[in-house]
PDB file of C-alpha atoms in Angstrom:
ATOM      1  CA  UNK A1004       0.856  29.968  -5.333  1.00  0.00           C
ATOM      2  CA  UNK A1005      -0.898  32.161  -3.246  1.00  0.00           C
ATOM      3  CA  UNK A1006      -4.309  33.482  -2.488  1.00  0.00           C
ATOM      4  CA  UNK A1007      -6.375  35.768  -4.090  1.00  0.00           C
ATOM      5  CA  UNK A1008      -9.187  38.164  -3.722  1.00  0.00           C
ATOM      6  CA  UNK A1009     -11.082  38.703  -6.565  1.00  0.00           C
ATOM      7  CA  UNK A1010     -14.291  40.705  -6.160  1.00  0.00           C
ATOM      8  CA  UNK A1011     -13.958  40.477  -2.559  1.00  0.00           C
ATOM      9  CA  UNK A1012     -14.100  36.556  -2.953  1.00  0.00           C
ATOM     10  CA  UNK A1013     -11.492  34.129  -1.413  1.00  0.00           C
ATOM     11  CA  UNK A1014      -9.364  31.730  -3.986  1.00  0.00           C
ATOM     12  CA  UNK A1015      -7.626  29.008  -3.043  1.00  0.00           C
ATOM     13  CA  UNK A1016      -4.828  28.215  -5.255  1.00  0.00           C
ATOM     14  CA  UNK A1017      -5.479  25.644  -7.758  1.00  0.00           C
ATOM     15  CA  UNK A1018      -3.309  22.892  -8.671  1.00  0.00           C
ATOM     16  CA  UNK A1019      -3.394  18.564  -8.375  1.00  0.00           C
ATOM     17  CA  UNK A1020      -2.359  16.333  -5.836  1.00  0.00           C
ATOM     18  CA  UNK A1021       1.016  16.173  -7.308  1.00  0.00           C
ATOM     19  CA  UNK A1022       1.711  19.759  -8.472  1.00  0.00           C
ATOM     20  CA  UNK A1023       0.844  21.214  -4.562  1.00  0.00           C
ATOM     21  CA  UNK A1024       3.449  24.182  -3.738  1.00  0.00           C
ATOM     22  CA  UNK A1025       6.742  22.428  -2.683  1.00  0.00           C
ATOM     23  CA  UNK A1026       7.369  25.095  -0.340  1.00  0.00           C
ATOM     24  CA  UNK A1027       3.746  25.754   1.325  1.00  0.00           C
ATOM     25  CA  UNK A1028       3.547  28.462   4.186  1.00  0.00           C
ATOM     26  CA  UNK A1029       0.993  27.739   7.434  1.00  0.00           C
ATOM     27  CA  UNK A1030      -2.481  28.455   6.540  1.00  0.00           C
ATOM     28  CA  UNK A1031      -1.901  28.577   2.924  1.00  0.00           C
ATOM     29  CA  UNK A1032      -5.370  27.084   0.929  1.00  0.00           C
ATOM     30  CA  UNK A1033      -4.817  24.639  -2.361  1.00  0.00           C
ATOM     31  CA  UNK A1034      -8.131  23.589  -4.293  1.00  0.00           C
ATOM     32  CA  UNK A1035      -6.746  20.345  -5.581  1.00  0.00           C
ATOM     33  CA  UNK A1036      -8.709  19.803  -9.756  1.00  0.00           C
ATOM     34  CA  UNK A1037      -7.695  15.912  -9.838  1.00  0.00           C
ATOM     35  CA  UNK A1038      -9.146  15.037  -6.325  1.00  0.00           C
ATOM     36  CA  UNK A1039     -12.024  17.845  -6.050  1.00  0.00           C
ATOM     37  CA  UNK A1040     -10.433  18.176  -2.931  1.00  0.00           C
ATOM     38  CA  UNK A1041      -9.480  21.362  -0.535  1.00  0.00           C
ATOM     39  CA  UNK A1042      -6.479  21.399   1.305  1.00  0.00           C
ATOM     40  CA  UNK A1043      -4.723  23.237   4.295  1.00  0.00           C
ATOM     41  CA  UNK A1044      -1.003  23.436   5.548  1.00  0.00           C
ATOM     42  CA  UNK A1045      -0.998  23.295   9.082  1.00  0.00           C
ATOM     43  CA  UNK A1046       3.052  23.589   9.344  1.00  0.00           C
ATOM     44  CA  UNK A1047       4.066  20.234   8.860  1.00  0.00           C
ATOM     45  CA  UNK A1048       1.382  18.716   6.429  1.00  0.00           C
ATOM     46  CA  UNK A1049      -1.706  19.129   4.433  1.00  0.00           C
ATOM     47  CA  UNK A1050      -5.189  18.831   6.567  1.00  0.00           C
ATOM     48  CA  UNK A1051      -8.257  17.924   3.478  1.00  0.00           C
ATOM     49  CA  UNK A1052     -11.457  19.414   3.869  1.00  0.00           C
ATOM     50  CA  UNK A1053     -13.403  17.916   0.857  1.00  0.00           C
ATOM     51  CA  UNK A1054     -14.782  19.820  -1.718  1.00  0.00           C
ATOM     52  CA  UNK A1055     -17.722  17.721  -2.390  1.00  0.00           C
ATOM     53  CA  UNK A1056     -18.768  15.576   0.693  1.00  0.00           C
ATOM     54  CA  UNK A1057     -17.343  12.589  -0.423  1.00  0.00           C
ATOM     55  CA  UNK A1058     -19.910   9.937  -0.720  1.00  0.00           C
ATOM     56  CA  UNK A1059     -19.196   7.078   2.075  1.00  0.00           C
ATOM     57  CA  UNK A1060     -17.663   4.149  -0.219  1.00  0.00           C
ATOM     58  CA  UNK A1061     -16.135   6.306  -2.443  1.00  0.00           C
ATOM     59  CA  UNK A1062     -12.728   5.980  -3.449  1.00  0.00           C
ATOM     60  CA  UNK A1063     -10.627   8.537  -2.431  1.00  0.00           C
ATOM     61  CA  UNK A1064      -7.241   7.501  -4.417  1.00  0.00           C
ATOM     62  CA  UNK A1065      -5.028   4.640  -5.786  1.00  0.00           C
ATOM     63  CA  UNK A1066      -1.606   4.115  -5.221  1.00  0.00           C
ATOM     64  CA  UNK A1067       0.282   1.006  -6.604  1.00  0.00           C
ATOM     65  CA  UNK A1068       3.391  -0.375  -6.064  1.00  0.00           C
ATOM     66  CA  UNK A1069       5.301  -3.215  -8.187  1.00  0.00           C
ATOM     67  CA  UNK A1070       8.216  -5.037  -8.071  1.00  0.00           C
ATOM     68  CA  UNK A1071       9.987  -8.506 -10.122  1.00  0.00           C
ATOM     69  CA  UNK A1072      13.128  -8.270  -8.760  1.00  0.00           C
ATOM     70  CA  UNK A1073      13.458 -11.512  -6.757  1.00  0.00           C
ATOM     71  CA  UNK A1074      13.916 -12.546  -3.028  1.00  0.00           C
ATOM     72  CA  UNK A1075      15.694 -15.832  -1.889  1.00  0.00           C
ATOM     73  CA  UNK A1076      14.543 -16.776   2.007  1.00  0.00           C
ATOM     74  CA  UNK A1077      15.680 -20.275   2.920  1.00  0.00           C
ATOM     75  CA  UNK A1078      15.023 -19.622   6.294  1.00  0.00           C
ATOM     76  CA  UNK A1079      11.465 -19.937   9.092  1.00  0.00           C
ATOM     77  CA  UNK A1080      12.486 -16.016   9.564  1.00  0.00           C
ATOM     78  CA  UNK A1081      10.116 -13.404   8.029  1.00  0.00           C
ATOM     79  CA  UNK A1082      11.517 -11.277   5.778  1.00  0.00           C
ATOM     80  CA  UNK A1083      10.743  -8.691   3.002  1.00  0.00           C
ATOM     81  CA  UNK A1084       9.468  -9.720  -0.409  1.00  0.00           C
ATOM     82  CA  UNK A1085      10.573  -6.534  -1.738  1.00  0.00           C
ATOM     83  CA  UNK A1086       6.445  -5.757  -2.342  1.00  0.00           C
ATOM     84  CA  UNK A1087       5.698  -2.602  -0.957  1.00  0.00           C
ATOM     85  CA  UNK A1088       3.586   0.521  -1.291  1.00  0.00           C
ATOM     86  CA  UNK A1089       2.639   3.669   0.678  1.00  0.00           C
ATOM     87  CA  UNK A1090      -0.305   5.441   0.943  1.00  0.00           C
ATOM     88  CA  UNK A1091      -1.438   9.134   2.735  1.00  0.00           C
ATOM     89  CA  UNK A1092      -4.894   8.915   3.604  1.00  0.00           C
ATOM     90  CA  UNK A1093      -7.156  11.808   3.327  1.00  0.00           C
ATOM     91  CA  UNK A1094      -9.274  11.158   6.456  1.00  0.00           C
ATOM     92  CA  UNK A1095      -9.099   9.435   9.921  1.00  0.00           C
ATOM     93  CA  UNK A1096     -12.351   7.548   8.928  1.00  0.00           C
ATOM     94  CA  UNK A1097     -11.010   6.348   5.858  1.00  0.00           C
ATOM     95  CA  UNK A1098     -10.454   2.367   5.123  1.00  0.00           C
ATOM     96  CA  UNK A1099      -7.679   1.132   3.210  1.00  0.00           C
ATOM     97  CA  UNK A1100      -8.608  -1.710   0.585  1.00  0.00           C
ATOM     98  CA  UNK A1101      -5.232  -3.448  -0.174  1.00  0.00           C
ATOM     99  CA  UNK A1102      -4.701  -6.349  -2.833  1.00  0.00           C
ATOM    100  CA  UNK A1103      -1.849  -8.250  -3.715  1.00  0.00           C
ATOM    101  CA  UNK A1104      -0.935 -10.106  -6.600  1.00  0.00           C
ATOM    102  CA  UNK A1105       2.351 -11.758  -6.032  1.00  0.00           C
ATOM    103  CA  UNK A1106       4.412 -14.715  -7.645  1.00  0.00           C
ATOM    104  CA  UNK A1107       6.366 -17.563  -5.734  1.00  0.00           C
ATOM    105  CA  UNK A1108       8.133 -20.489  -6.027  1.00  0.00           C
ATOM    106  CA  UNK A1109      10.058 -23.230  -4.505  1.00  0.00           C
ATOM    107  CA  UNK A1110      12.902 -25.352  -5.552  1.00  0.00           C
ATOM    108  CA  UNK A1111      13.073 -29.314  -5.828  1.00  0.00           C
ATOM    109  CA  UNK A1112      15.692 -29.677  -3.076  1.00  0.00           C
ATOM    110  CA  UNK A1113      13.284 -30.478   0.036  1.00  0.00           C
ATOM    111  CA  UNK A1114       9.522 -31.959  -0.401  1.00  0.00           C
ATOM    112  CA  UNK A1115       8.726 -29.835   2.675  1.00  0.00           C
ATOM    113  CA  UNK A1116       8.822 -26.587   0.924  1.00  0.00           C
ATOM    114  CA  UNK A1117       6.357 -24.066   1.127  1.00  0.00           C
ATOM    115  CA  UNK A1118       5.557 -20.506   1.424  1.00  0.00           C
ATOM    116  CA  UNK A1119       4.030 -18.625   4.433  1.00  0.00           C
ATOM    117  CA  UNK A1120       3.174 -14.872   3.435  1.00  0.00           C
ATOM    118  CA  UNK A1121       1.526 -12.138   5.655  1.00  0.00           C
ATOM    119  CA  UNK A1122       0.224  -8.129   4.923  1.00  0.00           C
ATOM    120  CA  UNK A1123       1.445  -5.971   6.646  1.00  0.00           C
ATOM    121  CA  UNK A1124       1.029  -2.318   7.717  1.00  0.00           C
ATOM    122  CA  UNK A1125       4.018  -0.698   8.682  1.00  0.00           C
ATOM    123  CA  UNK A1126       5.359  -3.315  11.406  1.00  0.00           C
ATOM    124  CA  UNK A1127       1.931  -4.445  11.864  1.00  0.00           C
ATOM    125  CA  UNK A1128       0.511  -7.892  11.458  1.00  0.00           C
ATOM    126  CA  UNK A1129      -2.479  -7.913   9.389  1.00  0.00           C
ATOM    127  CA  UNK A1130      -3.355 -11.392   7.319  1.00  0.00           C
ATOM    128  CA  UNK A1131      -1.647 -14.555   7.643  1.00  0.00           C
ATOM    129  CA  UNK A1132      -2.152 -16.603   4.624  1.00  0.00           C
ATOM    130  CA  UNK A1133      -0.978 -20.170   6.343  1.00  0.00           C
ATOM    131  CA  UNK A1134       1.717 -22.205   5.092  1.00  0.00           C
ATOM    132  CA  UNK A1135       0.036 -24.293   2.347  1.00  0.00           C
ATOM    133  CA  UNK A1136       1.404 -22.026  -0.222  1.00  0.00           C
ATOM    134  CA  UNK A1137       3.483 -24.027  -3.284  1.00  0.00           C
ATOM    135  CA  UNK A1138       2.993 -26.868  -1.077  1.00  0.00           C
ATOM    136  CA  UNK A1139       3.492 -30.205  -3.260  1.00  0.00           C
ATOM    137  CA  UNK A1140       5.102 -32.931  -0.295  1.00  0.00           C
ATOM    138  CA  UNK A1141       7.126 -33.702  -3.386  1.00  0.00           C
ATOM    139  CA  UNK A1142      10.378 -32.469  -4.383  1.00  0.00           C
ATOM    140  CA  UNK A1143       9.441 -31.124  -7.399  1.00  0.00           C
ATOM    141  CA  UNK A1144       9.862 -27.033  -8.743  1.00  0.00           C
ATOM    142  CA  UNK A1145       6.734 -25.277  -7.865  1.00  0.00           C
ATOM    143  CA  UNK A1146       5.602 -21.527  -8.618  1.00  0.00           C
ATOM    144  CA  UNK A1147       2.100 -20.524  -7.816  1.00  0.00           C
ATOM    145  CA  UNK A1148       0.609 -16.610  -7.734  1.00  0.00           C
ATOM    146  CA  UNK A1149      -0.451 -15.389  -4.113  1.00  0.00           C
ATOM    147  CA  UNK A1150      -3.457 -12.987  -4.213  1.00  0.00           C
ATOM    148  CA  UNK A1151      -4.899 -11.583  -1.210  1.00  0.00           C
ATOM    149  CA  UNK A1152      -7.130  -8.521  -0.130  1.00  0.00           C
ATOM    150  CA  UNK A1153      -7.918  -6.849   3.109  1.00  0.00           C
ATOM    151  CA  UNK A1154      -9.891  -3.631   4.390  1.00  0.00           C
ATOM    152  CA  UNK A1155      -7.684  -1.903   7.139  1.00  0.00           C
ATOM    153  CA  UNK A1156      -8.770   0.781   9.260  1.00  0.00           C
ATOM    154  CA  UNK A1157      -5.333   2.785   9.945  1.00  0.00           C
ATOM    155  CA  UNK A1158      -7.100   5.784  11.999  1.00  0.00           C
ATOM    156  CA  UNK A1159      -4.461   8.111  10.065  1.00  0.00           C
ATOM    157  CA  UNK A1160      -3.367  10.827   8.014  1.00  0.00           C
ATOM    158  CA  UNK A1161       0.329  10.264   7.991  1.00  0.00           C
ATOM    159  CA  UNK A1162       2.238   8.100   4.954  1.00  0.00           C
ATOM    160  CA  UNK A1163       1.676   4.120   5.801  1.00  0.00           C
ATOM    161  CA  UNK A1164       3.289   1.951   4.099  1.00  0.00           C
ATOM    162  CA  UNK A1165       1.683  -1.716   3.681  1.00  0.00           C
ATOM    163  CA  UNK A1166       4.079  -4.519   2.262  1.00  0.00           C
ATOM    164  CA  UNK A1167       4.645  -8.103   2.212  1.00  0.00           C
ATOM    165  CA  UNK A1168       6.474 -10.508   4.358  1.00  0.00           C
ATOM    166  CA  UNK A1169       7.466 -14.262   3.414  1.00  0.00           C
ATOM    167  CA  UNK A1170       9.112 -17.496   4.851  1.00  0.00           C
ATOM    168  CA  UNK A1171       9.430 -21.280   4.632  1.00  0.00           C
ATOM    169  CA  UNK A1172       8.115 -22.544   7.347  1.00  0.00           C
ATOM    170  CA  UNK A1173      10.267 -25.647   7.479  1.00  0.00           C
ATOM    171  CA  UNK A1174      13.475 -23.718   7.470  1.00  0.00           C
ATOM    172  CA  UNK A1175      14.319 -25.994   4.316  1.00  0.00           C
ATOM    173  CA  UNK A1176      16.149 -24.082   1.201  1.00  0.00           C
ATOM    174  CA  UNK A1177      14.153 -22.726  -1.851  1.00  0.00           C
ATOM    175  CA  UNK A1178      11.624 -20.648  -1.081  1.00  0.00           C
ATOM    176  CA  UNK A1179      11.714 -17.156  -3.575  1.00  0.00           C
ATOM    177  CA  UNK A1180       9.075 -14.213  -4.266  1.00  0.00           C
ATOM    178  CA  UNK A1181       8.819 -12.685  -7.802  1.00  0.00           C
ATOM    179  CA  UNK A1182      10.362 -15.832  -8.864  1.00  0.00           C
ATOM    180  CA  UNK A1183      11.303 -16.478 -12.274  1.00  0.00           C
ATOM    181  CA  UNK A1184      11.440 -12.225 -12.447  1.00  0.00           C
ATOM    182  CA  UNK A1185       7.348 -12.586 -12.285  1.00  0.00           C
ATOM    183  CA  UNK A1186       5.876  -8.715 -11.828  1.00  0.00           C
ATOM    184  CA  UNK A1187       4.296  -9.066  -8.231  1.00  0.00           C
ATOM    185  CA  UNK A1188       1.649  -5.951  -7.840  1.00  0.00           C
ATOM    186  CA  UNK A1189       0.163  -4.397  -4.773  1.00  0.00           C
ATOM    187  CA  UNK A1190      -2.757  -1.830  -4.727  1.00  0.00           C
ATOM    188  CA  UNK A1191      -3.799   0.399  -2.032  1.00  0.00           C
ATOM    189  CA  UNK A1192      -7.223   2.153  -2.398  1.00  0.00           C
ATOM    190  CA  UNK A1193      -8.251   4.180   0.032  1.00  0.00           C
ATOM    191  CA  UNK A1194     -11.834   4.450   0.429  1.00  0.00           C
ATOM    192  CA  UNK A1195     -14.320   7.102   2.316  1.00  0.00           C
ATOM    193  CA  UNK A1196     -15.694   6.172   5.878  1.00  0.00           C
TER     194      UNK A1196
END
């Protein structure tokens, strides 16, 4: 794809976010149609100059990320829930809205059990949602759905990826995310500052 001059006018190439030239040379101009968006290579990754100011508030783009395959932690040791999604953003100034959606459960072998769950961004702690979650103080099967949101400020334009982290904070056994294969969701929007 390559630039044109057409009456003495300059042409980006066109194309969408997800049909940019795989092989893009330094310099070279894309006028993405899905995004309304303008883009540069600078050598190692595309720079967005928007074509119509974005309006501050305005979403920028989505990106989701689901899973149901399901993690076992019997342990007070964080670990992955296997939730994860990642996210380019357009702009420095830009905010990242995240939500999750995300199913747990705990077994009947300890009436301690309970689920502690935090966002985060990369290896970055951002929300701690306590340790109340699937909490009976019975020793009884328990599944509950998590949902959480948070505006982060990353102060990027490289890929971050935000995921979940979970743990019993008792160290007893049973604690699992996407339990019973439950579809656990998370969005990223990212949003103009």
């Amino acid at each position: 794809m390559a630039i044109s001059n057409i009456s003495s006018n300059l042409r980006p190439g066109v194309c969408t976010s997800t049909t940019r030239p795989s092989t893009p040379y330094e310099g070279q101009m894309i006028y993405e149609t899905d995004t309304d968006m303008l883009a540069i290579w600078n050598g190692s990754a595309w720079r967005y100059i928007s074509a119509t100011t974005p309006t501050q508030g305005s979403v920028l783009q989505i990106v989701t990320g689901n899973t149901a395959t399901g993690v076992v932690n019997n342990t007070s040791t964080y670990v992955d829930s296997g939730l994860s999604a990642t996210i380019t953003p357009k702009s420095t100034s830009s905010r990242i809205l995240v939500q999750v959606f995300q199913y747990y459960g705990k077994s009947n072998g300890n009436a301690e059990n309970r689920v502690q769950v935090k966002l985060m961004r990369g290896s970055t702690d951002l929300i701690n949602s306590g340790g109340l979650i699937n909490y009976t103080g019975t020793a009884i099967y328990s599944i509950n759905a998590l949902c959480m949101a948070h505006v982060d400020a990353p102060s990027t334009t490289s890929a971050t990826t935000y995921k979940t982290q979970f743990m019993n904070p008792n160290n007893a056994p049973g604690v699992v995310a996407q339990y019973g294969d439950g579809t656990s969701t998370i969005v990223l929007m990212e949003i103009a500052g």
